[in-house]
mmCIF file of C-alpha atoms in Angstrom:
data_model
loop_
_atom_site.group_PDB
_atom_site.id
_atom_site.type_symbol
_atom_site.label_atom_id
_atom_site.label_comp_id
_atom_site.label_asym_id
_atom_site.label_seq_id
_atom_site.Cartn_x
_atom_site.Cartn_y
_atom_site.Cartn_z
ATOM 1 C CA UNK A 1 0.048 -0.187 -0.038
ATOM 2 C CA UNK A 2 1.211 3.484 -0.931
ATOM 3 C CA UNK A 3 0.209 5.605 2.211
ATOM 4 C CA UNK A 4 0.993 9.588 3.083
ATOM 5 C CA UNK A 5 1.035 11.015 6.186
ATOM 6 C CA UNK A 6 0.798 14.602 6.949
ATOM 7 C CA UNK A 7 2.697 15.916 9.829
ATOM 8 C CA UNK A 8 2.932 19.617 11.288
ATOM 9 C CA UNK A 9 6.048 20.446 13.599
ATOM 10 C CA UNK A 10 4.458 22.898 16.512
ATOM 11 C CA UNK A 11 5.588 24.501 19.186
ATOM 12 C CA UNK A 12 5.548 22.716 22.514
ATOM 13 C CA UNK A 13 2.151 23.953 23.758
ATOM 14 C CA UNK A 14 3.466 23.246 27.508
ATOM 15 C CA UNK A 15 5.968 25.840 27.259
ATOM 16 C CA UNK A 16 3.807 28.616 25.130
ATOM 17 C CA UNK A 17 3.867 32.108 26.552
ATOM 18 C CA UNK A 18 1.862 35.009 25.699
ATOM 19 C CA UNK A 19 3.725 38.499 25.391
ATOM 20 C CA UNK A 20 1.967 40.582 28.035
ATOM 21 C CA UNK A 21 1.954 43.826 25.853
ATOM 22 C CA UNK A 22 1.553 42.563 21.994
ATOM 23 C CA UNK A 23 -0.914 39.358 23.353
ATOM 24 C CA UNK A 24 0.683 37.462 20.518
ATOM 25 C CA UNK A 25 2.344 33.887 21.306
ATOM 26 C CA UNK A 26 5.877 34.061 22.105
ATOM 27 C CA UNK A 27 7.785 31.420 20.147
ATOM 28 C CA UNK A 28 11.616 32.433 20.987
ATOM 29 C CA UNK A 29 13.116 29.766 22.838
ATOM 30 C CA UNK A 30 10.327 27.529 22.576
ATOM 31 C CA UNK A 31 11.065 23.953 21.641
ATOM 32 C CA UNK A 32 9.295 22.244 18.551
ATOM 33 C CA UNK A 33 7.532 18.840 18.521
ATOM 34 C CA UNK A 34 5.504 16.646 15.697
ATOM 35 C CA UNK A 35 1.881 17.680 16.356
ATOM 36 C CA UNK A 36 0.880 14.910 19.061
ATOM 37 C CA UNK A 37 -2.249 14.235 17.177
ATOM 38 C CA UNK A 38 -0.147 13.439 13.957
ATOM 39 C CA UNK A 39 1.194 10.450 15.427
ATOM 40 C CA UNK A 40 -1.718 8.569 15.869
ATOM 41 C CA UNK A 41 -2.022 8.961 12.071
ATOM 42 C CA UNK A 42 1.649 7.707 11.598
ATOM 43 C CA UNK A 43 1.410 4.908 13.823
ATOM 44 C CA UNK A 44 -1.807 3.665 11.993
ATOM 45 C CA UNK A 45 -0.156 3.934 8.608
ATOM 46 C CA UNK A 46 2.851 2.026 9.959
ATOM 47 C CA UNK A 47 0.995 -0.509 11.017
ATOM 48 C CA UNK A 48 -1.099 -1.071 7.749
ATOM 49 C CA UNK A 49 2.573 -0.999 6.238
ATOM 50 C CA UNK A 50 3.585 -3.817 8.552
ATOM 51 C CA UNK A 51 0.463 -5.606 7.345
ATOM 52 C CA UNK A 52 -0.225 -5.237 3.767
ATOM 53 C CA UNK A 53 3.548 -4.163 2.458
ATOM 54 C CA UNK A 54 4.409 -0.961 0.763
ATOM 55 C CA UNK A 55 5.894 2.567 1.825
ATOM 56 C CA UNK A 56 4.907 5.178 4.186
ATOM 57 C CA UNK A 57 5.900 8.835 3.424
ATOM 58 C CA UNK A 58 5.488 11.671 5.880
ATOM 59 C CA UNK A 59 4.975 14.860 4.409
ATOM 60 C CA UNK A 60 5.119 18.653 5.750
ATOM 61 C CA UNK A 61 4.701 21.941 5.019
ATOM 62 C CA UNK A 62 6.867 24.802 6.837
ATOM 63 C CA UNK A 63 10.404 26.213 7.559
ATOM 64 C CA UNK A 64 13.354 24.466 6.913
ATOM 65 C CA UNK A 65 13.447 23.584 10.643
ATOM 66 C CA UNK A 66 10.415 21.119 9.727
ATOM 67 C CA UNK A 67 12.782 18.839 8.539
ATOM 68 C CA UNK A 68 14.105 17.663 12.163
ATOM 69 C CA UNK A 69 10.178 16.402 12.585
ATOM 70 C CA UNK A 70 10.041 14.552 9.605
ATOM 71 C CA UNK A 71 13.451 12.966 10.362
ATOM 72 C CA UNK A 72 11.672 12.175 13.581
ATOM 73 C CA UNK A 73 9.048 10.468 11.825
ATOM 74 C CA UNK A 74 11.742 8.343 9.821
ATOM 75 C CA UNK A 75 13.196 7.175 13.252
ATOM 76 C CA UNK A 76 9.976 5.851 14.181
ATOM 77 C CA UNK A 77 9.769 3.540 10.851
ATOM 78 C CA UNK A 78 8.467 5.783 7.911
ATOM 79 C CA UNK A 79 10.187 5.471 4.788
ATOM 80 C CA UNK A 80 10.939 8.505 3.327
ATOM 81 C CA UNK A 81 10.231 12.426 3.814
ATOM 82 C CA UNK A 82 9.012 15.511 2.066
ATOM 83 C CA UNK A 83 9.063 18.860 2.907
ATOM 84 C CA UNK A 84 7.636 21.589 1.318
ATOM 85 C CA UNK A 85 9.009 25.037 2.160
ATOM 86 C CA UNK A 86 9.196 28.496 1.258
ATOM 87 C CA UNK A 87 8.796 32.196 2.111
ATOM 88 C CA UNK A 88 5.495 32.563 0.354
ATOM 89 C CA UNK A 89 3.728 30.057 2.858
ATOM 90 C CA UNK A 90 4.144 32.004 6.045
ATOM 91 C CA UNK A 91 1.204 33.162 7.471
ATOM 92 C CA UNK A 92 -1.005 30.536 5.918
ATOM 93 C CA UNK A 93 -4.355 29.551 7.311
ATOM 94 C CA UNK A 94 -6.086 26.096 7.014
ATOM 95 C CA UNK A 95 -7.458 27.245 3.554
ATOM 96 C CA UNK A 96 -3.880 28.000 1.739
ATOM 97 C CA UNK A 97 -2.035 25.334 3.916
ATOM 98 C CA UNK A 98 -4.573 22.269 2.531
ATOM 99 C CA UNK A 99 -4.175 24.099 -0.989
ATOM 100 C CA UNK A 100 -0.027 23.608 -0.652
ATOM 101 C CA UNK A 101 -0.166 20.430 1.038
ATOM 102 C CA UNK A 102 -2.549 18.981 -1.748
ATOM 103 C CA UNK A 103 -0.133 20.391 -4.123
ATOM 104 C CA UNK A 104 2.522 18.632 -2.597
ATOM 105 C CA UNK A 105 0.715 15.202 -2.273
ATOM 106 C CA UNK A 106 -0.285 15.622 -6.271
ATOM 107 C CA UNK A 107 3.650 16.123 -6.698
ATOM 108 C CA UNK A 108 4.751 13.266 -4.796
ATOM 109 C CA UNK A 109 2.054 10.963 -6.516
ATOM 110 C CA UNK A 110 3.677 11.559 -9.753
ATOM 111 C CA UNK A 111 6.642 9.990 -8.560
ATOM 112 C CA UNK A 112 5.283 7.190 -6.254
ATOM 113 C CA UNK A 113 1.529 6.564 -7.497
ATOM 114 C CA UNK A 114 -1.611 7.900 -5.878
ATOM 115 C CA UNK A 115 -1.726 6.930 -2.526
ATOM 116 C CA UNK A 116 -4.255 4.530 -0.864
ATOM 117 C CA UNK A 117 -4.661 6.364 2.328
ATOM 118 C CA UNK A 118 -3.782 9.753 3.242
ATOM 119 C CA UNK A 119 -3.417 10.244 7.289
ATOM 120 C CA UNK A 120 -3.505 13.456 9.380
ATOM 121 C CA UNK A 121 -4.136 14.173 13.219
ATOM 122 C CA UNK A 122 -7.853 14.799 13.926
ATOM 123 C CA UNK A 123 -6.624 18.547 14.566
ATOM 124 C CA UNK A 124 -3.094 20.430 15.489
ATOM 125 C CA UNK A 125 -2.170 21.975 19.172
ATOM 126 C CA UNK A 126 -1.218 25.383 17.969
ATOM 127 C CA UNK A 127 -4.547 25.859 15.655
ATOM 128 C CA UNK A 128 -7.439 23.348 16.999
ATOM 129 C CA UNK A 129 -9.343 23.727 13.516
ATOM 130 C CA UNK A 130 -9.446 20.287 12.318
ATOM 131 C CA UNK A 131 -9.836 21.822 8.939
ATOM 132 C CA UNK A 132 -6.678 21.100 7.130
ATOM 133 C CA UNK A 133 -7.337 17.031 6.453
ATOM 134 C CA UNK A 134 -10.868 17.621 5.453
ATOM 135 C CA UNK A 135 -9.430 20.632 2.928
ATOM 136 C CA UNK A 136 -7.065 18.572 1.575
ATOM 137 C CA UNK A 137 -9.536 15.344 1.228
ATOM 138 C CA UNK A 138 -11.848 18.051 -0.569
ATOM 139 C CA UNK A 139 -9.204 19.388 -3.234
ATOM 140 C CA UNK A 140 -8.032 16.072 -3.885
ATOM 141 C CA UNK A 141 -11.509 14.194 -4.261
ATOM 142 C CA UNK A 142 -10.706 11.657 -1.399
ATOM 143 C CA UNK A 143 -13.432 9.974 0.846
ATOM 144 C CA UNK A 144 -13.369 11.691 3.973
ATOM 145 C CA UNK A 145 -13.415 9.919 7.216
ATOM 146 C CA UNK A 146 -12.848 11.895 10.158
ATOM 147 C CA UNK A 147 -12.387 11.328 14.080
ATOM 148 C CA UNK A 148 -11.791 7.654 13.144
ATOM 149 C CA UNK A 149 -10.841 5.715 16.257
ATOM 150 C CA UNK A 150 -9.937 2.340 14.660
ATOM 151 C CA UNK A 151 -9.760 0.971 11.671
ATOM 152 C CA UNK A 152 -11.325 -2.509 11.515
ATOM 153 C CA UNK A 153 -10.891 -3.726 7.783
ATOM 154 C CA UNK A 154 -8.778 -2.665 4.611
ATOM 155 C CA UNK A 155 -8.957 -4.601 1.414
ATOM 156 C CA UNK A 156 -6.620 -3.347 -1.055
ATOM 157 C CA UNK A 157 -7.346 -5.263 -3.942
ATOM 158 C CA UNK A 158 -11.258 -4.484 -3.795
ATOM 159 C CA UNK A 159 -10.370 -0.766 -2.789
ATOM 160 C CA UNK A 160 -12.371 -0.663 0.581
ATOM 161 C CA UNK A 161 -11.964 0.324 4.203
ATOM 162 C CA UNK A 162 -14.169 0.011 7.290
ATOM 163 C CA UNK A 163 -13.511 2.209 10.328
ATOM 164 C CA UNK A 164 -15.026 3.235 13.634
ATOM 165 C CA UNK A 165 -15.352 6.884 14.205
ATOM 166 C CA UNK A 166 -16.653 9.147 17.281
ATOM 167 C CA UNK A 167 -20.105 11.054 16.732
ATOM 168 C CA UNK A 168 -22.022 13.061 18.651
ATOM 169 C CA UNK A 169 -23.989 10.343 20.300
ATOM 170 C CA UNK A 170 -21.988 7.287 19.771
ATOM 171 C CA UNK A 171 -19.739 5.416 17.363
ATOM 172 C CA UNK A 172 -20.475 5.186 13.754
ATOM 173 C CA UNK A 173 -19.218 2.350 11.564
ATOM 174 C CA UNK A 174 -18.236 3.186 8.248
ATOM 175 C CA UNK A 175 -17.206 1.387 4.898
ATOM 176 C CA UNK A 176 -15.760 3.626 1.929
ATOM 177 C CA UNK A 177 -13.931 3.405 -1.130
ATOM 178 C CA UNK A 178 -10.329 4.080 -1.344
ATOM 179 C CA UNK A 179 -8.289 6.185 -1.715
ATOM 180 C CA UNK A 180 -9.511 8.168 1.310
ATOM 181 C CA UNK A 181 -8.538 10.707 3.811
ATOM 182 C CA UNK A 182 -8.366 9.611 7.366
ATOM 183 C CA UNK A 183 -8.034 12.162 10.434
ATOM 184 C CA UNK A 184 -7.200 9.831 13.590
ATOM 185 C CA UNK A 185 -8.664 10.213 16.922
ATOM 186 C CA UNK A 186 -6.537 10.540 20.129
ATOM 187 C CA UNK A 187 -5.927 7.739 22.028
ATOM 188 C CA UNK A 188 -6.669 5.383 19.101
ATOM 189 C CA UNK A 189 -3.127 3.839 19.262
ATOM 190 C CA UNK A 190 0.366 4.401 20.383
ATOM 191 C CA UNK A 191 3.185 5.221 18.521
ATOM 192 C CA UNK A 192 5.740 2.715 18.475
ATOM 193 C CA UNK A 193 9.518 3.284 19.470
ATOM 194 C CA UNK A 194 11.676 3.036 16.272
ATOM 195 C CA UNK A 195 14.367 0.505 16.010
ATOM 196 C CA UNK A 196 18.087 0.968 16.116
ATOM 197 C CA UNK A 197 18.240 0.562 12.319
ATOM 198 C CA UNK A 198 15.232 2.979 12.057
ATOM 199 C CA UNK A 199 16.927 5.639 14.008
ATOM 200 C CA UNK A 200 20.392 4.901 12.151
ATOM 201 C CA UNK A 201 18.594 5.247 8.458
ATOM 202 C CA UNK A 202 16.638 8.702 9.786
ATOM 203 C CA UNK A 203 20.264 10.061 10.881
ATOM 204 C CA UNK A 204 21.570 9.486 7.263
ATOM 205 C CA UNK A 205 18.530 10.156 4.665
ATOM 206 C CA UNK A 206 17.763 12.898 2.949
ATOM 207 C CA UNK A 207 14.777 14.857 3.484
ATOM 208 C CA UNK A 208 13.214 15.666 -0.002
ATOM 209 C CA UNK A 209 12.394 19.473 -0.098
ATOM 210 C CA UNK A 210 10.477 21.466 -2.919
ATOM 211 C CA UNK A 211 9.541 25.005 -3.146
ATOM 212 C CA UNK A 212 6.196 26.646 -4.546
ATOM 213 C CA UNK A 213 7.301 26.516 -7.920
ATOM 214 C CA UNK A 214 8.733 22.680 -7.367
ATOM 215 C CA UNK A 215 5.301 21.609 -6.951
ATOM 216 C CA UNK A 216 3.450 23.327 -9.399
ATOM 217 C CA UNK A 217 2.221 26.402 -8.062
ATOM 218 C CA UNK A 218 1.943 29.271 -10.141
ATOM 219 C CA UNK A 219 -0.767 31.631 -8.600
ATOM 220 C CA UNK A 220 1.162 32.731 -5.098
ATOM 221 C CA UNK A 221 -2.024 34.681 -4.321
ATOM 222 C CA UNK A 222 -3.526 31.151 -2.905
ATOM 223 C CA UNK A 223 -0.527 30.939 -0.406
ATOM 224 C CA UNK A 224 0.570 32.396 3.019
ATOM 225 C CA UNK A 225 -1.164 35.517 4.032
ATOM 226 C CA UNK A 226 -2.349 36.660 0.387
ATOM 227 C CA UNK A 227 -4.316 33.422 0.307
ATOM 228 C CA UNK A 228 -5.538 33.212 3.836
ATOM 229 C CA UNK A 229 -8.864 35.198 4.573
ATOM 230 C CA UNK A 230 -8.861 33.862 7.827
ATOM 231 C CA UNK A 231 -7.379 36.775 10.259
ATOM 232 C CA UNK A 232 -6.532 36.335 13.887
ATOM 233 C CA UNK A 233 -7.136 39.633 15.814
ATOM 234 C CA UNK A 234 -5.730 38.765 19.043
ATOM 235 C CA UNK A 235 -4.152 35.792 21.209
ATOM 236 C CA UNK A 236 -4.356 36.457 24.638
ATOM 237 C CA UNK A 237 -4.158 34.491 28.071
ATOM 238 C CA UNK A 238 -7.471 33.988 30.123
ATOM 239 C CA UNK A 239 -8.006 36.247 33.046
ATOM 240 C CA UNK A 240 -7.369 34.435 36.754
ATOM 241 C CA UNK A 241 -10.944 34.013 37.989
ATOM 242 C CA UNK A 242 -11.120 35.297 41.567
ATOM 243 C CA UNK A 243 -14.451 33.412 42.217
ATOM 244 C CA UNK A 244 -13.873 30.264 44.247
ATOM 245 C CA UNK A 245 -15.809 26.939 43.907
ATOM 246 C CA UNK A 246 -18.714 26.101 46.131
ATOM 247 C CA UNK A 247 -18.750 22.646 47.634
ATOM 248 C CA UNK A 248 -22.372 21.126 47.934
ATOM 249 C CA UNK A 249 -22.719 17.991 49.728
ATOM 250 C CA UNK A 250 -25.317 16.176 52.040
ATOM 251 C CA UNK A 251 -24.821 13.359 54.370
ATOM 252 C CA UNK A 252 -28.386 12.454 53.417
ATOM 253 C CA UNK A 253 -27.469 10.721 50.379
ATOM 254 C CA UNK A 254 -27.519 11.881 46.450
ATOM 255 C CA UNK A 255 -31.131 13.101 46.387
ATOM 256 C CA UNK A 256 -30.742 15.572 49.190
ATOM 257 C CA UNK A 257 -27.564 16.684 47.264
ATOM 258 C CA UNK A 258 -29.017 17.071 43.899
ATOM 259 C CA UNK A 259 -31.842 19.162 45.990
ATOM 260 C CA UNK A 260 -29.230 21.412 47.786
ATOM 261 C CA UNK A 261 -27.569 22.201 44.305
ATOM 262 C CA UNK A 262 -30.755 22.905 42.514
ATOM 263 C CA UNK A 263 -31.626 25.211 45.322
ATOM 264 C CA UNK A 264 -28.088 27.095 45.123
ATOM 265 C CA UNK A 265 -27.997 27.386 41.173
ATOM 266 C CA UNK A 266 -31.799 28.870 41.751
ATOM 267 C CA UNK A 267 -30.405 31.216 44.606
ATOM 268 C CA UNK A 268 -27.862 32.333 42.258
ATOM 269 C CA UNK A 269 -29.973 32.483 38.899
ATOM 270 C CA UNK A 270 -33.585 33.538 40.136
ATOM 271 C CA UNK A 271 -34.505 34.211 36.494
ATOM 272 C CA UNK A 272 -33.674 30.580 35.413
ATOM 273 C CA UNK A 273 -36.538 29.068 37.452
ATOM 274 C CA UNK A 274 -39.229 31.462 35.650
ATOM 275 C CA UNK A 275 -37.682 30.336 32.297
ATOM 276 C CA UNK A 276 -37.834 26.640 33.255
ATOM 277 C CA UNK A 277 -41.408 26.850 34.602
ATOM 278 C CA UNK A 278 -42.519 28.474 31.439
ATOM 279 C CA UNK A 279 -41.017 26.059 29.059
ATOM 280 C CA UNK A 280 -42.638 23.157 31.196
ATOM 281 C CA UNK A 281 -45.780 24.777 30.617
ATOM 282 C CA UNK A 282 -45.236 24.713 26.704
ATOM 283 C CA UNK A 283 -45.269 20.654 26.667
#
């Protein structure tokens, strides 16, 4: 199977700080990591390769230093890494990013063939939009399988796949045709430890790099800030709440505790009782 995995190098969210004056994220001195959600997609791709054979190619868009994350992915066991890097991509939102990555996938497919599956994490920890994977699928005409928690069956010869995905009110079991875009849910697996041979191979491997022209992007107005209709007005740290939590409990049991809780809520929100009574009278 030909499997592509899109990963992103992101700042370690545990060490991000917000500038007190400009209210922007301070990235200087903050270490970078592979987006944690992407590792679930990478592990699933490696499992399918181990089962059916083929290759796993990891792709990313970012500055030249993003090659470090691609090399890390090779250390986990991926076969090759591709980086799309160009100053024209700076400031890309999800629309511009999905466009650029779709062109990177098309460029890679010219050499390797169209992938059977493209994996992404469900979202990134620095953007939290969950839009890039579906955006790539839309541009490439791939089936979309999002928030996938498990892959139940794959038949490369018949070109079918069956997955379980998280839904609002439970779990859905879906069957689809390949090729498909799959965004993996957190906790769906655990990334393996790369073998010594994988780590040594990653250290020796070259990360193929392409710029915008290299993947056939001619209209640069679709990239970077010019191709990004989303504007982030301000990033800020939430203010500390001075109000303390109130503990409500009763030795008389659960029913008494629930009654005490309702009384406390209605005492703080007197209009709520009137609203509830009006709604109840409508039934």
